[in-house]
Amino acid sequence: MKIKNIMSENVVSIDKNLNICDCLRMMYKDNLSRIPVTSTNENKKVLVGIISEKDIANKLGSAKYGNMAPSHFHVSTVMVKDLITVDEDDDVTEVAKILIDKNIGAIPVLSDGEMVGIVTKSDFIYLCKAKAYEKISVKDIMTTDIISISADDRLVHARKVIMDSGVGRLLLTEDNELAGIITSKDIAKAFVSFRKHTPDKYQSSQIKELIAGDYMSANVETISQYATVPQLADAMLETGYNGYPVVDDEDQIIGIVTQSDLLKLIYEMETQ
């Protein structure tokens, strides 16, 4: 199967000269985690980068840009410039391998050098609804090495853990119990709000006082270890969540399953 058969053709892009507040508004409005960045040259949009909510969270939380207002952050300052692209006729397994190996969430799709679509990990999820996946359970593909922090930890610590581990979400605990979950998008929103409402001279010191638990989602949806892969795919497609904590018979967290785990499974199944 070619990647053009599963890619999203209606691509939302953003001009490199807009600021990240504009970018986040677009992300929230269209429920996007990342957006291709363009530059207008002779009335023609040219693809120059890609920006994700994780990129925004990382930049806003860095000491280097500690006193800069969000409105002064142009998309060009935050975006990833070293673009990885694929051709619309590339095979889905080849593209899946790139996403896995590079640990990225999306790739612009080109045809004759022009962007004609974008493919994300979520675009692959429909493939998991096939009959061949029904005998595979969540327990078979979940990650048991759970990355978590305390709900009392600082938000800058949550940002650093996400950066160092390459994940998009963290479980937060209180008294060894699951208290909530925080994502890159939650962190980006928190930093933007903080910088908007805190005087510049206090930002570098007070940003270290933000507590992760104040910005987490407390109502965490979980999934049973016995759920099948198609059931997991249905849940992700219905809710838009790209990760679920996995629970055992006593509702204890025993792992986490994400779109990345599904993508690895798809690659294994399709290349057998």
XYZ file of C-alpha atoms in Angstrom:
272
model
C 0.000 0.000 0.000
C 1.259 3.482 -0.869
C 1.394 6.252 1.688
C -0.926 8.433 -0.403
C -3.710 5.972 0.420
C -3.641 6.797 4.132
C -2.198 10.341 4.319
C -4.255 13.414 5.200
C -4.662 15.561 2.108
C -6.201 18.653 3.731
C -3.001 19.996 5.264
C -3.154 22.894 7.708
C 0.068 24.909 7.475
C 1.344 28.050 9.175
C 3.550 30.894 7.968
C 6.982 31.014 9.568
C 6.546 34.698 10.500
C 3.525 34.158 12.741
C 4.071 33.742 16.493
C 3.577 30.626 18.557
C 0.378 31.960 20.157
C -1.151 31.904 16.670
C 0.282 28.413 16.200
C -1.181 27.061 19.440
C -4.592 28.545 18.589
C -4.490 26.665 15.270
C -3.467 23.474 17.062
C -6.326 23.744 19.575
C -8.875 24.709 16.920
C -8.038 21.801 14.609
C -6.873 19.348 17.314
C -3.384 19.082 15.837
C -0.125 18.123 17.516
C 2.105 19.473 14.770
C 1.841 21.782 11.758
C 3.994 22.136 8.609
C 5.609 25.574 8.299
C 5.679 27.503 5.043
C 7.261 30.617 3.627
C 5.610 32.643 0.875
C 7.870 33.198 -2.098
C 6.436 34.938 -5.169
C 2.880 34.158 -4.015
C 3.802 30.495 -3.619
C 3.959 28.639 -0.314
C 7.228 26.778 0.167
C 7.638 24.112 2.863
C 10.449 25.199 5.223
C 9.883 23.276 8.463
C 7.506 21.664 10.911
C 6.477 22.668 14.436
C 5.002 20.528 17.203
C 3.511 21.179 20.632
C 6.578 19.470 22.110
C 8.852 21.943 20.278
C 6.859 24.823 21.762
C 6.949 23.399 25.289
C 10.699 22.811 25.044
C 11.469 26.314 23.810
C 9.186 28.179 26.221
C 10.590 26.310 29.203
C 14.242 26.901 28.355
C 16.389 29.254 30.425
C 17.845 30.804 27.256
C 14.491 32.347 26.340
C 13.349 32.905 29.920
C 12.275 36.538 29.600
C 10.858 36.534 26.088
C 7.082 36.988 25.719
C 5.239 34.286 23.717
C 4.128 36.921 21.190
C 7.814 37.490 20.359
C 8.449 33.844 19.558
C 8.095 33.486 15.816
C 7.297 30.049 14.417
C 10.636 30.171 12.582
C 12.436 30.332 15.945
C 10.787 27.159 17.252
C 10.255 24.988 14.168
C 12.413 22.028 13.128
C 14.225 23.063 9.967
C 15.884 19.753 9.078
C 12.808 18.333 7.385
C 12.238 14.681 6.679
C 9.810 14.147 3.806
C 8.493 11.187 1.813
C 7.033 10.743 -1.641
C 3.350 9.956 -2.088
C 4.251 6.682 -3.825
C 6.433 5.402 -0.977
C 5.232 2.217 0.721
C 3.503 2.531 4.109
C 6.028 0.169 5.714
C 8.937 2.360 4.582
C 7.292 5.437 6.076
C 6.394 3.582 9.280
C 10.055 2.639 9.704
C 11.125 6.278 9.308
C 8.645 7.391 11.975
C 9.887 4.663 14.311
C 13.623 5.120 13.687
C 13.541 8.926 13.872
C 11.020 8.987 16.751
C 8.905 11.627 15.036
C 5.157 12.000 14.886
C 4.534 13.201 11.343
C 6.099 13.496 7.893
C 5.059 15.850 5.053
C 4.259 13.985 1.836
C 5.509 15.362 -1.479
C 4.687 14.874 -5.134
C 7.117 16.372 -7.653
C 8.562 18.468 -4.844
C 5.208 19.921 -3.776
C 3.544 19.114 -0.457
C 0.353 17.168 -1.140
C -0.340 15.769 2.302
C 0.946 14.838 5.712
C 1.042 11.457 7.400
C 0.979 11.028 11.174
C 1.081 8.011 13.451
C -2.682 8.302 13.870
C -3.205 7.804 10.121
C -1.835 4.272 10.514
C -4.287 3.309 13.269
C -7.050 2.338 10.821
C -4.829 -0.506 9.625
C -5.092 -2.059 13.108
C -8.819 -2.695 12.651
C -8.045 -5.560 10.249
C -8.915 -9.132 11.248
C -5.254 -10.120 11.509
C -4.886 -7.920 14.602
C -7.819 -9.375 16.552
C -5.727 -12.085 18.234
C -3.236 -9.566 19.621
C -3.973 -7.964 22.990
C -2.830 -4.693 24.504
C -0.667 -6.658 26.953
C 1.302 -8.063 24.001
C 2.423 -4.660 22.739
C 2.355 -2.319 25.768
C 5.449 -0.722 27.271
C 6.032 -1.854 30.845
C 8.766 0.697 31.538
C 6.444 3.457 32.750
C 7.865 6.978 32.928
C 6.207 8.924 35.717
C 6.843 11.818 38.071
C 5.176 13.107 41.215
C 2.275 15.526 40.881
C 4.262 17.756 43.253
C 7.233 17.993 40.886
C 7.986 21.243 39.076
C 6.637 21.814 35.591
C 10.165 22.495 34.314
C 11.094 19.014 35.573
C 8.188 17.490 33.636
C 9.415 19.310 30.526
C 12.954 17.968 31.006
C 11.767 14.384 31.509
C 9.690 14.583 28.321
C 12.670 15.988 26.411
C 15.150 13.428 27.752
C 12.880 10.407 27.327
C 11.395 11.347 23.953
C 7.812 10.710 25.077
C 4.780 12.926 24.634
C 3.083 12.357 28.000
C 3.878 11.550 31.607
C 1.899 9.805 34.305
C 1.707 11.766 37.556
C 1.441 10.041 40.921
C 0.419 10.933 44.465
C 1.147 8.502 47.331
C 2.098 5.858 44.753
C -1.329 6.137 43.093
C -2.107 7.475 39.623
C -3.180 11.104 39.996
C -3.250 12.291 36.396
C -1.474 12.654 33.092
C 0.319 15.611 31.531
C 1.185 16.064 27.866
C 3.469 18.317 25.858
C 0.413 20.329 24.879
C -0.527 20.866 28.538
C 2.985 22.108 29.256
C 3.025 24.427 26.233
C -0.330 25.949 27.253
C 0.900 26.421 30.830
C 4.082 28.211 29.760
C 2.204 30.505 27.355
C -0.301 31.458 30.052
C 2.480 32.010 32.592
C 4.466 34.270 30.300
C 1.387 36.294 29.386
C 0.409 37.003 32.993
C 3.768 37.257 34.769
C 5.879 40.442 34.586
C 9.117 39.923 32.644
C 11.397 40.619 35.614
C 9.839 37.775 37.622
C 9.596 35.154 34.906
C 13.021 33.503 35.187
C 12.580 32.856 38.909
C 8.848 32.151 39.111
C 8.713 29.725 36.188
C 10.600 27.295 38.421
C 7.748 27.380 40.931
C 5.059 26.040 38.598
C 3.798 22.646 39.802
C 3.095 19.862 37.267
C -0.011 18.648 39.119
C -1.707 22.011 38.614
C -1.733 21.445 34.842
C -2.400 17.707 34.575
C -5.612 16.031 33.441
C -6.963 14.251 36.516
C -9.599 12.100 34.816
C -7.323 9.568 33.149
C -8.886 6.989 30.839
C -7.280 3.561 31.025
C -7.557 0.396 28.968
C -7.601 -3.259 30.028
C -4.607 -5.444 29.334
C -7.026 -7.891 27.673
C -8.397 -5.401 25.138
C -7.604 -6.381 21.562
C -5.599 -4.186 19.223
C -8.719 -3.337 17.130
C -10.500 -2.282 20.353
C -7.541 -0.071 21.231
C -7.579 1.395 17.724
C -11.312 2.147 18.022
C -10.738 3.865 21.375
C -7.937 6.027 19.986
C -9.926 6.976 16.906
C -13.002 7.832 18.988
C -11.268 9.894 21.680
C -8.265 11.264 19.808
C -6.004 10.074 22.630
C -2.663 8.750 21.454
C -1.816 6.856 24.621
C -3.508 4.900 27.409
C -2.295 3.578 30.768
C -2.902 -0.201 30.859
C -4.555 -1.787 33.918
C -4.765 -5.335 35.268
C -7.712 -7.099 36.949
C -7.265 -4.970 40.093
C -7.155 -1.724 38.092
C -3.442 -1.358 38.851
C -1.294 0.347 36.222
C 0.991 -2.249 34.628
C 2.070 -0.427 31.477
C 1.275 2.189 28.872
C 0.328 1.735 25.237
C 0.766 4.438 22.606
C 0.470 5.063 18.897
C 4.187 4.298 18.676
C 3.547 0.779 19.993
C 0.838 0.292 17.367
C 3.113 1.605 14.646
C 5.846 -0.872 15.595
C 3.279 -3.675 15.488
C 2.025 -2.580 12.072
C 5.576 -2.573 10.723
C 6.214 -6.073 12.092
C 2.933 -7.436 10.738
C 3.256 -5.846 7.309
C 6.858 -6.970 6.774
C 6.420 -10.609 7.830
